[in-house]
CSV table of C-alpha atoms and ligand atoms in Angstrom, one decimal:
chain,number,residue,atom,x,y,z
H,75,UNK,CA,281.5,-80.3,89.2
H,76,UNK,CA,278.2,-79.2,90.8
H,77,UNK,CA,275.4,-82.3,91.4
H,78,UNK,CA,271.6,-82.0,91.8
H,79,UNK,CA,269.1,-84.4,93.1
H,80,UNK,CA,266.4,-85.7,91.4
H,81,UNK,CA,263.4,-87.6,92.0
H,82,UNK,CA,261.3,-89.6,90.2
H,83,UNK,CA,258.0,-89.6,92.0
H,84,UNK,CA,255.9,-92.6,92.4
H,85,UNK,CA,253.3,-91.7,89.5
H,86,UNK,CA,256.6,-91.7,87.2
H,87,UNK,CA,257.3,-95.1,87.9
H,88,UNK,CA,253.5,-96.3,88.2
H,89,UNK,CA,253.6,-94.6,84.4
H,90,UNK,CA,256.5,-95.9,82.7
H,91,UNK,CA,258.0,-92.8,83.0
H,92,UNK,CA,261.6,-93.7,84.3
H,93,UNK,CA,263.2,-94.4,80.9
H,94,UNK,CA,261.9,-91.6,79.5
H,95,UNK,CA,263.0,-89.5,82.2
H,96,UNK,CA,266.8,-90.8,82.9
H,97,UNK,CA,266.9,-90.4,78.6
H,98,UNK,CA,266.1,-86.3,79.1
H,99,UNK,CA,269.1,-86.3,81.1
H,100,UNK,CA,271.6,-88.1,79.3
H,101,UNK,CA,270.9,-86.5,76.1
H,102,UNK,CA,271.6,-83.3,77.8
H,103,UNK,CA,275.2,-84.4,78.1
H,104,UNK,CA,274.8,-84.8,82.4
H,105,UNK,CA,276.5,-87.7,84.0
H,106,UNK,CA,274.4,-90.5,86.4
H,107,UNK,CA,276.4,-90.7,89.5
H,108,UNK,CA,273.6,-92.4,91.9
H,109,UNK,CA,270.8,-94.3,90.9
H,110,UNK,CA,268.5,-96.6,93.3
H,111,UNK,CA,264.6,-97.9,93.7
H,112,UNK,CA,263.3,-97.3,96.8
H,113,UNK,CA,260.1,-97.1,99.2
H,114,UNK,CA,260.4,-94.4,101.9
H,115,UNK,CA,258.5,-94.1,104.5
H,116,UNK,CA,256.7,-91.1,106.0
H,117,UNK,CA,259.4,-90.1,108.5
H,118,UNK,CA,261.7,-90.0,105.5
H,119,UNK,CA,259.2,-88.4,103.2
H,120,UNK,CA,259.0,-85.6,106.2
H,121,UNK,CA,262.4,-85.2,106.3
H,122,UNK,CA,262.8,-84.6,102.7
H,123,UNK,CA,260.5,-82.1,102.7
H,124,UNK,CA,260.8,-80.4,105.9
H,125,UNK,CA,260.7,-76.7,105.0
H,126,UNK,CA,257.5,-77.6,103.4
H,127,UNK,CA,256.2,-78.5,106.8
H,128,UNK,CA,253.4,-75.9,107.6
H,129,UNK,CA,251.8,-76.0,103.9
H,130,UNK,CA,248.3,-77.1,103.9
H,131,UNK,CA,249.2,-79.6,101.3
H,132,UNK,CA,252.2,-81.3,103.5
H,133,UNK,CA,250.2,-84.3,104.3
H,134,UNK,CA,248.7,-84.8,101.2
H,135,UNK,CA,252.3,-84.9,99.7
H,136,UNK,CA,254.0,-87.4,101.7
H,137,UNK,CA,251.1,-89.7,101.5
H,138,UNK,CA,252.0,-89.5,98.1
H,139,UNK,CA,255.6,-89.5,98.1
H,140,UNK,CA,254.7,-93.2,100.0
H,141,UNK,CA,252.3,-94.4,97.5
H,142,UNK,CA,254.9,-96.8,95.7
H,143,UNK,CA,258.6,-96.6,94.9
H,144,UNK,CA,260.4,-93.7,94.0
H,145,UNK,CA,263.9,-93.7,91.3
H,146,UNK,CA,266.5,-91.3,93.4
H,147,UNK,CA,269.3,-90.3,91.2
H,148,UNK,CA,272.4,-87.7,91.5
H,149,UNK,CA,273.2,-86.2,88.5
H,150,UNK,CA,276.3,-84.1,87.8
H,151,UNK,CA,277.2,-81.5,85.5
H,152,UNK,CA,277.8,-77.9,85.2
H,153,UNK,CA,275.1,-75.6,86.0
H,154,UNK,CA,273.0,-78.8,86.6
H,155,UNK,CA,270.8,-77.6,89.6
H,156,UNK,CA,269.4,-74.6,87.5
H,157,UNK,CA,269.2,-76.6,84.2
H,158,UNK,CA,267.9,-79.7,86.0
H,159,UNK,CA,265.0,-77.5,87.3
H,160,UNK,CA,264.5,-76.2,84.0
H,161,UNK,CA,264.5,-79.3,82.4
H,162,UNK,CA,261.8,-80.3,84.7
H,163,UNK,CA,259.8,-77.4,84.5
H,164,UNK,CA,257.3,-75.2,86.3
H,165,UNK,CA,255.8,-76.7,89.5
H,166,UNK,CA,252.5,-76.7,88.3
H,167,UNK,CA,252.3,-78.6,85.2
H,168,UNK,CA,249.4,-76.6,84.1
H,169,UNK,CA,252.1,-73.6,84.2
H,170,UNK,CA,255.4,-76.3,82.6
H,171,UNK,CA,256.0,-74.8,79.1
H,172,UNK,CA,255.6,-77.6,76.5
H,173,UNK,CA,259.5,-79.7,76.3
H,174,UNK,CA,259.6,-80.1,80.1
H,175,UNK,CA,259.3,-82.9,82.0
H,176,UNK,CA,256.3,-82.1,83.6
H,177,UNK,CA,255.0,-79.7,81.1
H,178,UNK,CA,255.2,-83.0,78.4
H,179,UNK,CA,253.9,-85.7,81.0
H,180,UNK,CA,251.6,-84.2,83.9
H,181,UNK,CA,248.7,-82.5,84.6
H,182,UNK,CA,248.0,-81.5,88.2
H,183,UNK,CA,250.5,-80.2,90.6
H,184,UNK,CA,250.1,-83.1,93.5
H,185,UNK,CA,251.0,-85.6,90.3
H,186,UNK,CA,254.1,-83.7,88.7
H,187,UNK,CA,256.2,-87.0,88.4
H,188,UNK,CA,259.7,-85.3,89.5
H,189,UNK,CA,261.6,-83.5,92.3
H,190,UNK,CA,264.6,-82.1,91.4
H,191,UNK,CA,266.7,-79.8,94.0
H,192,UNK,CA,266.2,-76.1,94.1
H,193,UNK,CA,269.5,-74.8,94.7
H,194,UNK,CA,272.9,-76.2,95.0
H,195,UNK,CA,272.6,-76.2,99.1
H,196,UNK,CA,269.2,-78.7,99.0
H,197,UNK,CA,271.3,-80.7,96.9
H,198,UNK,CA,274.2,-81.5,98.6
H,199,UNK,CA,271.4,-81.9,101.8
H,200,UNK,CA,269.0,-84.4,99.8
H,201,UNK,CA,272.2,-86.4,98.2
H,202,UNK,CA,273.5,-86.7,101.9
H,203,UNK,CA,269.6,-87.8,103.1
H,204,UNK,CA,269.1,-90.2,99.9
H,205,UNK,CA,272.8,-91.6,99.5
H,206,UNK,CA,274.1,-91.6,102.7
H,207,UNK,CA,276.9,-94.0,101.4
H,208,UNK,CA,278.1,-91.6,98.8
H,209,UNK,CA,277.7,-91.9,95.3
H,210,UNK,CA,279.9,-93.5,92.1
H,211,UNK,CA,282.8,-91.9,90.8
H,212,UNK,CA,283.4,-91.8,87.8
H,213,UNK,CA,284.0,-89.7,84.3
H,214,UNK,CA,282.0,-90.6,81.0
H,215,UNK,CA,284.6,-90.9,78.1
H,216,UNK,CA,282.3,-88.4,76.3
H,217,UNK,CA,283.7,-85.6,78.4
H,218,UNK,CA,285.2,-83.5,76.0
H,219,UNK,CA,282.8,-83.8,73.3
H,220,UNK,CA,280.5,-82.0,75.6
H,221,UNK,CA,282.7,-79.2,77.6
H,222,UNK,CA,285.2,-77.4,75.9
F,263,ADP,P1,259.0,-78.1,93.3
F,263,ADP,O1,258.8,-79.6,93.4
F,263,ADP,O2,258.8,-77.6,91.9
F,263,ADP,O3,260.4,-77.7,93.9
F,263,ADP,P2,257.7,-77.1,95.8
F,263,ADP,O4,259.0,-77.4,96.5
F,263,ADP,O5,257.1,-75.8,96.0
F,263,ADP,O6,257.9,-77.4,94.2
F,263,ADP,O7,256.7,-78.2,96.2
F,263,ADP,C1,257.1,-79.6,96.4
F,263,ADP,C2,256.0,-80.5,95.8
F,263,ADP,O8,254.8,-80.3,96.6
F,263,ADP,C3,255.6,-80.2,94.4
F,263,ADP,O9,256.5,-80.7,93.4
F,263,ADP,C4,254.2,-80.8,94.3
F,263,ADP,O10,254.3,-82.3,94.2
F,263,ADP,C5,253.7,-80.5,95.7
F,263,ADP,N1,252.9,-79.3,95.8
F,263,ADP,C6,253.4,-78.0,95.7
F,263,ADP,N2,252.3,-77.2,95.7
F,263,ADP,C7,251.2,-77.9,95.8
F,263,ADP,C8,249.8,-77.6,95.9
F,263,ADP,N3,249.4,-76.3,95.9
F,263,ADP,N4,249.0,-78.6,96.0
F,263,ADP,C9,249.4,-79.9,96.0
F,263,ADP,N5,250.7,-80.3,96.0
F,263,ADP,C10,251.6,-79.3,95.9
């Protein structure tokens, strides 16, 4: 079963926004399978967003990725990358159709509250960066009330 990983960026949980967020998710029918509070610190920031490394707002964004503690989760499910992304919406908020994450609860694209992987490859790089240790196993009950 594929797995994505998302984000929730410091301004989500300076907000409130982590219940909210983890609810979208479950309701979809997609199963938690890591979940942790944590501070990175710019070296780690930089290595989560290396290919981002020669945009003019690359600083800007790991000072903000530092700000204050992030909620990394892995989430599994099929088609869950794509969904995920859609679930989270356009990168610019201004841009995220109304029912996304970010078109719902953000404004400006340096404060768009989630990360979520962009194709199944960055996620099984970020879940190796942000759960070195691996992840739970295990399968909800609710299983076959969601696939057939
Ligand atoms: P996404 O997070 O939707 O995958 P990108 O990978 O292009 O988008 O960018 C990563 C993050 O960098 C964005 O979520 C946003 O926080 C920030 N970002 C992207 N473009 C800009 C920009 N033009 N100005 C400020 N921050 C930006």
């Amino acid at each position: 079963m594929e797995q994505t990983f998302i984000m929730i960026k410091p301004d989500g949980v300076q907000r409130g926004l982590v219940g909210e967020i983890i609810s979208r998710f479950e309701k979809k029918g997609f199963s938690l399978k890591g979940l942790k509070l944590i501070n990175v610190d710019s070296a780690f920031a930089e290595k989560h967003y290396a290919d981002l490394s020669a945009k003019p707002f690359f600083h800007g964004l790991v000072e903000y990725i530092i700000s204050g503690p992030v909620v990394a989760m892995v989430w599994e499910g099929k088609n869950v990358v794509v969904t995920g992304r859609k679930i989270i919406g356009a990168t610019n908020p201004s841009e995220s159709a109304p029912g996304t994450i970010r078109g719902d609860l953000a404004i400006e694209i340096g404060r768009n509250v989630i990360h979520g992987s962009d194709s199944v490859e960055s996620a099984r790089k970020e879940i190796g960066l942000w759960f070195p240790d691996g992840t739970v196993p295990w399968k909800s009950s609710l299983h076959p009330w969601i696939y057939e």
